[in-house]
Amino acid sequence: MGWVAVAAAFVAATFVAAGPAPANGCAADGRAAEALVAGLFDWIGAHTDYDTDAARANAPAIVLCVTGGTISYEGAPLLVEPGLRAMYSAIDHTVFLVAPWSAARHEDVSTLLHELVHGVQFRERAWPCPQAAEREAYALQAAWLAERGLPPALDPFTAYLLSRCPSDTRSPVLARHLPSC
């Protein structure tokens, strides 16, 4: 099935299957998402050393949420605030996409790819902190977008900053120029 057909099927199923949003502001995605997710797992597998077969066999739930709704993220309630586009909860094994989201938009699909990368990352290896996985996820998202002639969702420096663990108090570059504490 071609990219456009998969995207169209996902868009149709998302909004037909989702119906009105439940009280928590999230709705299930529908079965058409399976083809899109399978294609994204194929891409992740082709561009990394991760075993995506295991991740594909136990793919995360994908829900569509609205700003102002509350989700269960890592076992605690989290308000879906403006500007939040997506999240992956390793505890709940769920990808939360925030509306408006469309499988017809490469930028939106790249957000889903980014969150699926996290699902594979946390399944395949240990990280010093959850944020450490961001740099690789943003790099893969940028590569996927570049294949489609689009700019990265985030610049590499910001991705680096977002990938620092709380114990990373200084940048190695800045540390050379700042006095020791």
Coordinates of C-alpha atoms in Angstrom, one line a residue:
M1 CA 0.0 0.0 0.0
G2 CA 1.4 3.4 -0.9
W3 CA 2.2 6.2 1.5
V4 CA -0.8 8.3 0.5
A5 CA -3.2 5.4 0.7
V6 CA -2.0 4.5 4.2
A7 CA -2.2 8.1 5.3
A8 CA -5.7 8.5 3.9
A9 CA -6.9 5.3 5.5
F10 CA -5.4 6.3 8.9
V11 CA -7.0 9.8 8.7
A12 CA -10.4 8.3 7.9
A13 CA -10.2 5.6 10.6
T14 CA -8.9 8.0 13.2
F15 CA -11.8 10.3 13.0
V16 CA -14.4 7.7 12.3
A17 CA -13.2 5.2 15.0
A18 CA -12.5 7.9 17.5
G19 CA -15.9 9.5 17.5
P20 CA -16.5 12.0 20.3
A21 CA -13.6 12.3 22.7
P22 CA -14.1 10.7 26.1
A23 CA -14.0 12.6 29.3
N24 CA -10.2 12.4 29.5
G25 CA -9.8 14.1 26.1
C26 CA -8.3 11.0 24.4
A27 CA -9.6 8.5 21.9
A28 CA -8.3 5.3 20.4
D29 CA -6.9 5.6 16.9
G30 CA -8.6 2.8 14.9
R31 CA -7.1 -0.3 13.2
A32 CA -5.9 1.5 10.1
A33 CA -3.1 2.9 12.2
E34 CA -1.5 -0.6 12.1
A35 CA -0.3 -0.2 8.5
L36 CA 1.2 3.2 9.2
V37 CA 2.9 2.0 12.4
A38 CA 4.2 -1.1 10.6
G39 CA 5.8 1.1 7.9
L40 CA 7.4 3.4 10.5
F41 CA 8.8 0.3 12.4
D42 CA 10.2 -0.9 9.0
W43 CA 11.9 2.5 8.6
I44 CA 13.3 2.5 12.2
G45 CA 14.6 -1.0 11.6
A46 CA 16.3 0.0 8.4
H47 CA 18.0 3.1 10.0
T48 CA 19.1 1.6 13.3
D49 CA 20.4 -1.6 14.9
Y50 CA 17.3 -2.0 17.0
D51 CA 15.2 -5.2 16.8
T52 CA 11.9 -3.7 15.6
D53 CA 10.3 -7.1 15.1
A54 CA 9.7 -7.4 18.9
A55 CA 8.5 -3.8 19.1
R56 CA 6.1 -4.4 16.2
A57 CA 4.7 -7.6 17.8
N58 CA 3.9 -5.5 20.9
A59 CA 3.2 -2.1 19.4
P60 CA 2.2 0.6 21.8
A61 CA -1.4 1.8 22.0
I62 CA -1.9 5.1 20.1
V63 CA -4.4 7.6 21.3
L64 CA -5.4 11.0 20.0
C65 CA -5.8 13.7 22.7
V66 CA -7.0 17.2 22.8
T67 CA -5.4 20.2 24.5
G68 CA -6.9 20.6 28.0
G69 CA -7.5 16.9 28.4
T70 CA -5.7 14.9 31.1
I71 CA -3.6 11.8 30.3
S72 CA -2.0 9.2 32.5
Y73 CA 1.7 9.7 31.9
E74 CA 4.2 7.5 33.6
G75 CA 1.5 6.6 36.2
A76 CA 0.5 10.2 37.0
P77 CA -2.0 12.6 35.6
L78 CA -0.7 15.1 33.1
L79 CA -2.5 18.0 31.6
V80 CA -2.2 18.2 27.8
E81 CA -1.0 21.8 27.5
P82 CA -0.8 24.0 24.4
G83 CA 2.3 23.3 22.5
L84 CA 2.5 19.6 23.4
R85 CA 2.5 17.5 20.2
A86 CA 3.0 14.0 21.5
M87 CA 4.4 11.8 24.3
Y88 CA 5.4 8.2 24.8
S89 CA 4.7 6.6 28.2
A90 CA 6.9 3.7 28.8
I91 CA 4.9 2.6 31.9
D92 CA 1.6 2.7 30.0
H93 CA 3.2 1.6 26.7
T94 CA 1.2 4.3 24.9
V95 CA 1.8 7.0 22.4
F96 CA -0.3 10.1 22.9
L97 CA -0.8 12.3 19.8
V98 CA -2.3 15.7 20.3
A99 CA -5.0 17.0 17.9
P100 CA -4.9 18.4 15.4
W101 CA -2.9 15.5 14.0
S102 CA -3.1 14.1 10.5
A103 CA -1.4 11.2 8.8
A104 CA -1.5 13.2 5.6
R105 CA 1.0 15.7 7.1
H106 CA 4.6 14.5 7.1
E107 CA 5.4 16.7 10.1
D108 CA 2.7 14.9 12.1
V109 CA 3.8 11.5 11.0
S110 CA 7.3 12.3 12.0
T111 CA 6.0 13.1 15.5
L112 CA 4.5 9.6 15.6
L113 CA 7.8 8.2 14.3
H114 CA 9.7 10.0 17.1
E115 CA 7.5 8.5 19.8
L116 CA 7.7 5.0 18.3
V117 CA 11.5 5.4 18.3
H118 CA 11.2 5.9 22.1
G119 CA 9.2 2.7 22.4
V120 CA 11.9 0.8 20.6
Q121 CA 14.7 2.6 22.5
F122 CA 13.3 1.8 26.0
R123 CA 12.6 -1.8 25.0
E124 CA 16.1 -2.4 23.6
R125 CA 18.5 -0.7 26.0
A126 CA 19.0 1.1 29.3
W127 CA 19.4 4.8 29.3
P128 CA 21.0 6.9 32.1
C129 CA 17.7 8.9 32.2
P130 CA 14.7 9.1 29.9
Q131 CA 15.8 12.4 28.4
A132 CA 19.0 10.8 27.1
A133 CA 17.0 9.0 24.4
E134 CA 15.8 12.3 22.9
R135 CA 18.9 13.1 20.9
E136 CA 18.7 9.9 18.9
A137 CA 14.9 10.2 18.5
Y138 CA 15.2 13.7 17.1
A139 CA 18.1 12.7 14.8
L140 CA 16.0 9.9 13.4
Q141 CA 13.0 12.1 13.0
A142 CA 15.2 14.7 11.2
A143 CA 16.5 11.9 8.9
W144 CA 12.9 10.8 8.1
L145 CA 11.9 14.4 7.3
A146 CA 15.0 15.0 5.2
E147 CA 14.1 12.0 3.1
R148 CA 10.9 13.9 2.3
G149 CA 12.7 17.2 1.6
L150 CA 11.6 18.8 4.9
P151 CA 13.6 20.5 7.6
P152 CA 14.1 18.9 11.0
A153 CA 11.5 19.4 13.7
L154 CA 14.2 20.6 16.1
D155 CA 17.7 21.9 15.6
P156 CA 20.5 19.7 16.8
F157 CA 21.6 22.0 19.6
T158 CA 18.1 22.1 21.2
A159 CA 17.9 18.3 20.8
Y160 CA 21.2 18.1 22.7
L161 CA 19.9 20.3 25.5
L162 CA 16.7 18.3 25.7
S163 CA 18.7 15.0 25.9
R164 CA 20.7 16.0 29.0
C165 CA 20.1 14.1 32.2
P166 CA 19.5 16.1 35.4
S167 CA 23.0 15.2 36.5
D168 CA 24.5 16.9 33.4
T169 CA 25.0 20.2 35.1
R170 CA 27.4 21.6 32.5
S171 CA 27.9 21.4 28.8
P172 CA 31.4 19.9 28.0
V173 CA 32.0 22.9 25.7
L174 CA 31.0 25.5 28.4
A175 CA 32.8 23.6 31.2
R176 CA 36.2 24.5 29.5
H177 CA 35.3 28.2 29.8
L178 CA 33.7 28.3 33.3
P179 CA 35.5 28.1 36.7
S180 CA 35.1 24.9 38.6
C181 CA 32.7 24.9 41.5

